[in-house]
Amino acid sequence: MTIRRTVCAAAALLLATATVGAHAEVVVGVSLSTTGPSASLGITQKNSLAFYPDTIGGEKLRLVVVDDASDPSTGTRLARKLVTEDHVDIIVGSSAVAPSIAIAEVATESHTPQLSLAPVELKPGKGDWTYRLAQPISLMAEAIAARMAASGVKNVGFIGFSDAYGESWLKDFTAAATPRGIKIVDVERYARADTSVTGQVAKLTSIKPDAILVAGAGTGAALPHTALRDRGYAGPIYQTHGAATKDLIRIGGKTVDGAILPAGPVIVAEQLPDSHPSKKTALEYVTRYEKANGPDTRTQFGAHTWDALQVLQRIVPVALKKVKPGTPEFRQALKTALESERDIVVSHGVLNYTATVHFGFDARGRVLLTIDHGKWKLLD
């Protein structure tokens, strides 16, 4: 009965979205996590919507913005409303992995393109209409493993969140490190809400690995780092791109100086070489965002919303040449344009999607940073 109800619901959703007539505007549904555990991501993304124009490809652009509260059930309900009542042509969101996966289900059922702001992993057949604007963890893990190998690291201690983020990093870092002769000698986990990692750090420091990788995000990334330094660990500590926020520096203070981590190029837009394809649009975003929100307020998460606009400005005019918005044919035309347009330059790199590749980034979508006296510094 459950399978039958699901199939019936999907059929009803597809029928509802197929019976809407064309309209003289492009409607973009935006589902962000502006409340709940992922609010720190969603708020910066909502702030970035202020830079969207009133028109796109010669047509009026209308945004329908909702708060999914970082919750997958809410994300599903609101996504269904976006496609059946607001008749959106494309969905941008969500901020976090769980609601993004929920939205992907609706995107697939309704044949509505989705630009996910989170690096979601989806089962075959579940992500045909979902395209990511966040770099895959595997791309970032490769950068860390390569840096460790070049620095002579042979064994690594790992401490990460006891959730999908931490486990994904463990899987992808292991895949990148093993061929380079790097062995993970200890794996420790901690919860996002933990206030102490004394036991985990004691074990890691007793093993004395050449380096330690912390797979945390936001404020939670600072806890193991400061604890390791307080216990006397002097080796290099690597962080992940989830830690590329000022929260790490604000909470960690001097103890996080010297940390090495990957991030999107927008974090150090001013330090990028002039030859980097993302420098121009990254600088434009950073200048506009920090003028509106204050110095050093940029985040790579907010920039994903800016990047969604860059993608829309490439694919919407292409689709409009074929059909008017507000129809299944227009949504299909957007999907086709996503998979055929080449070298879409965004603040995080260059995107090239295909029918089978819905993570569009290559190595231009990452840089390695260190923290030098409380400031981000681009590494060679």
Coordinates of C-alpha atoms in Angstrom, one line a residue:
M1 CA 0.0 0.0 0.0
T2 CA 2.8 2.4 0.8
I3 CA 4.4 1.9 -2.6
R4 CA 1.0 2.4 -4.3
R5 CA 0.3 5.6 -2.4
T6 CA 3.7 6.9 -3.4
V7 CA 3.2 6.2 -7.0
C8 CA -0.3 7.7 -7.0
A9 CA 1.1 10.8 -5.2
A10 CA 3.9 11.2 -7.8
A11 CA 1.4 10.8 -10.7
A12 CA -0.9 13.4 -9.2
L13 CA 1.9 15.8 -8.7
L14 CA 3.1 15.4 -12.3
L15 CA -0.4 15.8 -13.6
A16 CA -0.9 19.0 -11.5
T17 CA 2.3 20.5 -12.9
A18 CA 1.5 19.5 -16.4
T19 CA -1.8 21.2 -16.6
V20 CA -0.6 24.7 -15.9
G21 CA -0.6 27.2 -18.8
A22 CA 2.4 29.3 -19.9
H23 CA 2.9 32.6 -17.9
A24 CA 4.8 35.7 -18.8
E25 CA 7.4 35.5 -16.1
V26 CA 10.0 33.1 -14.9
V27 CA 9.2 31.8 -11.5
V28 CA 11.9 30.5 -9.2
G29 CA 11.1 28.7 -6.0
V30 CA 13.8 29.2 -3.3
S31 CA 13.7 26.9 -0.3
L32 CA 16.3 27.9 2.3
S33 CA 17.0 26.8 5.9
T34 CA 16.7 30.2 7.5
T35 CA 15.7 28.7 10.9
G36 CA 16.7 25.4 12.5
P37 CA 20.2 23.9 12.8
S38 CA 21.3 25.1 9.4
A39 CA 20.2 28.7 9.8
S40 CA 23.8 29.9 9.7
L41 CA 23.9 28.7 6.1
G42 CA 20.4 29.7 5.1
I43 CA 20.5 33.3 6.4
T44 CA 23.6 34.2 4.3
Q45 CA 21.9 32.6 1.3
K46 CA 18.7 34.6 1.8
N47 CA 20.8 37.8 2.2
S48 CA 22.3 37.0 -1.2
L49 CA 18.9 37.0 -2.9
A50 CA 19.0 40.8 -2.7
F51 CA 21.3 40.8 -5.7
Y52 CA 18.9 39.0 -8.0
P53 CA 17.6 41.2 -10.9
D54 CA 13.9 41.9 -11.7
T55 CA 14.2 40.4 -15.1
I56 CA 16.1 37.5 -16.8
G57 CA 16.4 36.8 -20.4
G58 CA 14.0 39.6 -21.2
E59 CA 11.2 38.1 -19.0
K60 CA 10.1 39.2 -15.5
L61 CA 11.8 37.2 -12.7
R62 CA 9.7 36.3 -9.7
L63 CA 11.1 34.6 -6.6
V64 CA 9.0 32.6 -4.2
V65 CA 11.1 32.2 -1.0
V66 CA 10.2 29.7 1.7
D67 CA 11.9 28.6 5.0
D68 CA 12.1 24.8 5.3
A69 CA 13.4 25.1 8.8
S70 CA 16.3 22.7 8.1
D71 CA 13.6 19.9 8.2
P72 CA 13.1 17.3 5.4
S73 CA 9.4 16.9 6.1
T74 CA 8.9 20.7 5.9
G75 CA 11.1 20.7 2.8
T76 CA 8.9 18.1 1.1
R77 CA 5.6 19.9 1.9
L78 CA 6.9 23.3 0.8
A79 CA 8.4 21.9 -2.4
R80 CA 5.1 20.4 -3.3
K81 CA 3.4 23.7 -2.8
L82 CA 6.0 25.5 -4.9
V83 CA 5.3 23.2 -7.9
T84 CA 1.5 22.8 -7.6
E85 CA 0.4 26.2 -6.3
D86 CA 3.1 28.6 -7.2
H87 CA 3.9 26.8 -10.5
V88 CA 7.6 27.4 -10.3
D89 CA 9.8 26.7 -13.3
I90 CA 12.9 25.7 -11.2
I91 CA 13.7 25.2 -7.5
V92 CA 16.8 26.5 -5.8
G93 CA 17.7 24.8 -2.4
S94 CA 17.9 23.7 0.1
S95 CA 20.8 24.9 2.3
A96 CA 21.4 21.6 4.0
V97 CA 21.6 18.0 2.9
A98 CA 18.5 16.5 4.5
P99 CA 15.9 19.0 3.1
S100 CA 17.7 19.0 -0.2
I101 CA 17.3 15.3 -0.5
A102 CA 13.6 15.7 0.3
I103 CA 13.2 18.4 -2.4
A104 CA 15.0 16.1 -4.9
E105 CA 12.1 13.6 -4.5
V106 CA 9.6 16.3 -5.4
A107 CA 11.8 17.5 -8.3
T108 CA 12.0 14.1 -9.7
E109 CA 8.3 13.4 -9.4
S110 CA 7.2 16.7 -10.9
H111 CA 10.0 17.0 -13.5
T112 CA 11.2 20.3 -12.1
P113 CA 14.9 21.2 -12.2
Q114 CA 16.5 21.7 -8.8
L115 CA 19.7 23.6 -8.1
S116 CA 20.8 22.2 -4.7
L117 CA 22.9 24.4 -2.5
A118 CA 24.1 21.3 -0.6
P119 CA 26.4 18.4 -1.9
V120 CA 23.7 15.8 -1.8
E121 CA 24.3 12.2 -2.7
L122 CA 21.3 10.6 -4.3
K123 CA 20.5 7.0 -5.3
P124 CA 20.3 6.2 -9.1
G125 CA 17.1 7.4 -10.5
K126 CA 16.5 9.8 -7.6
G127 CA 18.6 12.7 -8.9
D128 CA 17.8 13.0 -12.5
W129 CA 16.4 16.6 -12.0
T130 CA 18.9 17.7 -9.3
Y131 CA 22.1 19.6 -10.0
R132 CA 24.5 20.7 -7.3
L133 CA 26.0 24.1 -6.7
A134 CA 28.2 22.8 -3.8
Q135 CA 31.4 21.0 -4.5
P136 CA 31.4 17.2 -3.9
I137 CA 33.3 16.1 -0.8
S138 CA 35.4 13.9 -3.0
L139 CA 36.8 16.9 -4.8
M140 CA 37.8 18.6 -1.5
A141 CA 39.2 15.3 0.0
E142 CA 41.5 14.9 -3.0
A143 CA 43.0 18.3 -2.4
I144 CA 43.8 17.5 1.3
A145 CA 45.2 14.1 0.5
A146 CA 47.5 15.5 -2.2
R147 CA 48.7 18.2 0.2
M148 CA 49.4 15.7 2.9
A149 CA 51.3 13.4 0.5
A150 CA 53.4 16.3 -0.8
S151 CA 54.2 17.2 2.9
G152 CA 55.4 13.7 3.7
V153 CA 52.4 12.7 5.8
K154 CA 52.2 8.9 6.1
N155 CA 49.6 8.4 8.9
V156 CA 46.6 10.4 9.9
G157 CA 44.2 10.6 12.8
F158 CA 40.6 11.4 12.0
I159 CA 37.9 13.0 14.1
G160 CA 34.6 13.9 12.6
F161 CA 30.9 14.5 13.2
S162 CA 29.0 11.3 13.9
D163 CA 26.6 12.0 11.1
A164 CA 26.3 11.9 7.3
Y165 CA 28.9 14.8 6.9
G166 CA 31.5 13.1 9.0
E167 CA 30.9 9.7 7.5
S168 CA 31.0 11.0 3.9
W169 CA 34.3 12.7 4.7
L170 CA 35.8 9.5 6.2
K171 CA 34.7 7.6 3.1
D172 CA 36.0 10.0 0.5
F173 CA 39.2 10.9 2.3
T174 CA 40.0 7.2 2.7
A175 CA 39.6 6.8 -1.0
A176 CA 41.9 9.7 -1.7
A177 CA 44.5 8.9 0.9
T178 CA 45.0 5.2 0.4
P179 CA 46.4 5.3 -3.1
R180 CA 48.9 7.9 -1.9
G181 CA 50.2 5.6 0.8
I182 CA 48.5 7.5 3.6
K183 CA 47.1 5.3 6.4
I184 CA 44.3 6.4 8.8
V185 CA 45.5 5.1 12.1
D186 CA 42.6 6.1 14.3
V187 CA 39.0 7.2 13.7
E188 CA 37.1 9.2 16.4
R189 CA 33.6 10.7 16.2
Y190 CA 31.7 13.3 18.1
A191 CA 28.2 14.8 17.9
R192 CA 27.5 18.3 16.7
A193 CA 26.1 19.3 20.1
D194 CA 29.0 17.9 22.1
T195 CA 30.9 20.3 24.4
S196 CA 33.8 18.1 25.1
V197 CA 36.0 15.7 23.1
T198 CA 38.5 14.9 25.9
G199 CA 38.4 11.1 25.4
Q200 CA 38.7 11.2 21.7
V201 CA 41.6 13.8 21.8
A202 CA 43.4 11.8 24.4
K203 CA 43.4 8.7 22.2
L204 CA 44.5 10.7 19.1
T205 CA 47.4 12.4 20.8
S206 CA 48.6 9.1 22.4
I207 CA 49.0 7.6 18.9
K208 CA 51.0 10.7 17.7
P209 CA 49.9 10.7 14.0
D210 CA 51.8 12.8 11.4
A211 CA 48.6 14.9 10.9
I212 CA 45.0 15.0 12.0
L213 CA 41.9 15.7 9.9
V214 CA 38.9 17.3 11.7
A215 CA 35.7 16.7 9.7
G216 CA 33.4 19.2 11.3
A217 CA 31.6 22.3 10.2
G218 CA 30.8 25.8 11.5
T219 CA 31.4 26.4 15.2
G220 CA 31.6 22.6 15.8
A221 CA 34.8 22.4 13.9
A222 CA 36.7 24.4 16.5
L223 CA 36.1 22.1 19.4
P224 CA 38.5 19.2 18.5
H225 CA 41.1 21.7 17.1
T226 CA 41.4 23.7 20.2
A227 CA 41.4 20.5 22.4
L228 CA 44.2 19.0 20.4
R229 CA 46.4 22.1 20.8
D230 CA 45.5 22.4 24.5
R231 CA 46.7 18.8 25.0
G232 CA 50.0 19.6 23.3
Y233 CA 49.5 18.1 19.8
A234 CA 51.9 20.1 17.6
G235 CA 51.4 18.4 14.2
P236 CA 49.5 19.8 11.3
I237 CA 45.7 19.9 11.7
Y238 CA 43.6 19.9 8.6
Q239 CA 40.0 21.0 8.4
T240 CA 37.3 20.5 5.8
H241 CA 35.4 23.1 3.7
G242 CA 32.6 23.0 6.2
A243 CA 34.9 24.9 8.6
A244 CA 35.7 27.7 6.1
T245 CA 33.8 30.3 8.1
K246 CA 34.8 33.0 10.4
D247 CA 33.2 31.0 13.2
L248 CA 36.3 28.7 13.2
I249 CA 38.6 31.7 13.7
R250 CA 36.3 33.5 16.2
I251 CA 36.0 30.5 18.5
G252 CA 39.4 28.9 17.9
G253 CA 41.4 32.1 18.2
K254 CA 45.2 31.7 18.0
T255 CA 44.9 27.9 18.4
V256 CA 43.6 27.5 14.8
D257 CA 46.4 29.5 13.3
G258 CA 48.1 27.2 10.8
A259 CA 45.1 25.1 10.0
I260 CA 44.9 23.9 6.4
L261 CA 41.6 23.4 4.7
P262 CA 40.0 23.4 1.2
A263 CA 37.3 26.0 0.3
G264 CA 35.6 27.5 -2.7
P265 CA 37.6 30.3 -4.4
V266 CA 35.2 33.0 -3.3
I267 CA 36.5 32.9 0.3
V268 CA 39.8 34.4 -0.9
A269 CA 38.5 36.3 -4.0
E270 CA 41.1 39.1 -3.7
Q271 CA 44.0 36.7 -3.5
L272 CA 43.1 34.7 -6.6
P273 CA 45.5 35.1 -9.5
D274 CA 44.1 37.2 -12.3
S275 CA 44.1 34.1 -14.5
H276 CA 41.5 32.3 -12.3
P277 CA 38.2 32.2 -14.2
S278 CA 36.2 32.8 -11.0
K279 CA 38.0 35.9 -9.8
K280 CA 35.8 38.5 -11.6
T281 CA 32.4 37.2 -10.4
A282 CA 33.8 36.2 -7.0
L283 CA 35.0 39.8 -6.4
E284 CA 31.7 41.2 -7.6
Y285 CA 29.8 39.0 -5.1
V286 CA 32.1 39.7 -2.2
T287 CA 32.1 43.5 -2.9
R288 CA 28.3 43.6 -3.0
Y289 CA 27.7 41.2 -0.1
E290 CA 30.2 42.9 2.3
K291 CA 28.9 46.4 1.3
A292 CA 25.5 45.3 2.4
N293 CA 26.4 43.1 5.4
G294 CA 29.7 44.4 6.7
P295 CA 33.4 43.4 6.3
D296 CA 34.4 39.8 6.5
T297 CA 30.8 38.5 6.3
R298 CA 31.2 36.5 3.1
T299 CA 30.7 32.8 3.3
Q300 CA 31.0 30.1 0.7
F301 CA 27.4 29.1 1.5
G302 CA 25.9 32.5 0.7
A303 CA 27.9 32.5 -2.5
H304 CA 26.0 29.3 -3.7
T305 CA 22.9 31.5 -4.0
W306 CA 24.9 34.0 -6.2
D307 CA 26.1 31.1 -8.2
A308 CA 22.5 29.9 -8.8
L309 CA 21.9 33.3 -10.4
Q310 CA 24.9 32.9 -12.7
V311 CA 23.5 29.5 -13.8
L312 CA 20.0 30.9 -14.3
Q313 CA 21.4 33.7 -16.4
R314 CA 23.0 31.2 -18.7
I315 CA 20.2 28.6 -19.0
V316 CA 17.0 30.7 -18.9
P317 CA 17.7 32.7 -22.2
V318 CA 18.5 29.4 -23.9
A319 CA 15.2 27.8 -22.8
L320 CA 13.2 30.9 -23.6
K321 CA 14.3 30.6 -27.3
K322 CA 12.3 27.4 -27.4
V323 CA 9.2 27.8 -25.2
K324 CA 7.5 30.1 -22.8
P325 CA 7.8 29.6 -19.0
G326 CA 5.2 28.0 -16.9
T327 CA 5.0 24.7 -18.9
P328 CA 6.5 21.2 -18.7
E329 CA 8.2 22.0 -21.9
F330 CA 10.0 25.0 -20.4
R331 CA 11.1 22.9 -17.4
Q332 CA 12.5 20.3 -19.8
A333 CA 14.2 23.0 -21.8
L334 CA 15.9 24.3 -18.6
K335 CA 17.1 20.8 -17.9
T336 CA 18.4 20.4 -21.4
A337 CA 20.2 23.7 -21.2
L338 CA 21.8 22.7 -17.8
E339 CA 23.3 19.6 -19.5
S340 CA 24.4 21.3 -22.7
E341 CA 25.8 24.7 -21.7
R342 CA 29.5 24.6 -21.2
D343 CA 31.9 26.4 -18.9
I344 CA 29.4 28.2 -16.7
V345 CA 31.6 30.5 -14.6
V346 CA 30.5 30.9 -11.0
S347 CA 32.2 32.3 -7.8
H348 CA 33.2 28.8 -6.8
G349 CA 34.7 27.6 -10.1
V350 CA 33.5 26.5 -13.5
L351 CA 30.4 24.2 -14.0
N352 CA 30.0 21.6 -16.7
Y353 CA 26.9 19.5 -16.2
T354 CA 26.0 16.5 -18.4
A355 CA 23.1 14.0 -18.5
T356 CA 25.1 11.8 -16.1
V357 CA 27.3 14.3 -14.2
H358 CA 25.2 16.6 -11.9
F359 CA 28.2 17.7 -9.8
G360 CA 29.7 20.1 -12.4
F361 CA 32.9 21.1 -10.7
D362 CA 36.5 20.3 -11.6
A363 CA 39.7 21.3 -9.7
R364 CA 39.0 24.9 -10.4
G365 CA 36.3 24.6 -7.8
R366 CA 38.6 24.4 -4.9
V367 CA 41.6 26.2 -3.3
L368 CA 43.7 25.4 -0.3
L369 CA 43.8 27.9 2.5
T370 CA 45.6 28.3 5.8
I371 CA 44.8 30.6 8.7
D372 CA 47.5 33.2 9.3
H373 CA 47.1 35.5 12.3
G374 CA 43.4 35.2 12.1
K375 CA 43.1 35.7 8.4
W376 CA 42.5 33.4 5.4
K377 CA 45.6 33.0 3.3
L378 CA 45.7 31.3 -0.1
L379 CA 48.2 28.4 -0.3
D380 CA 50.1 27.7 -3.5

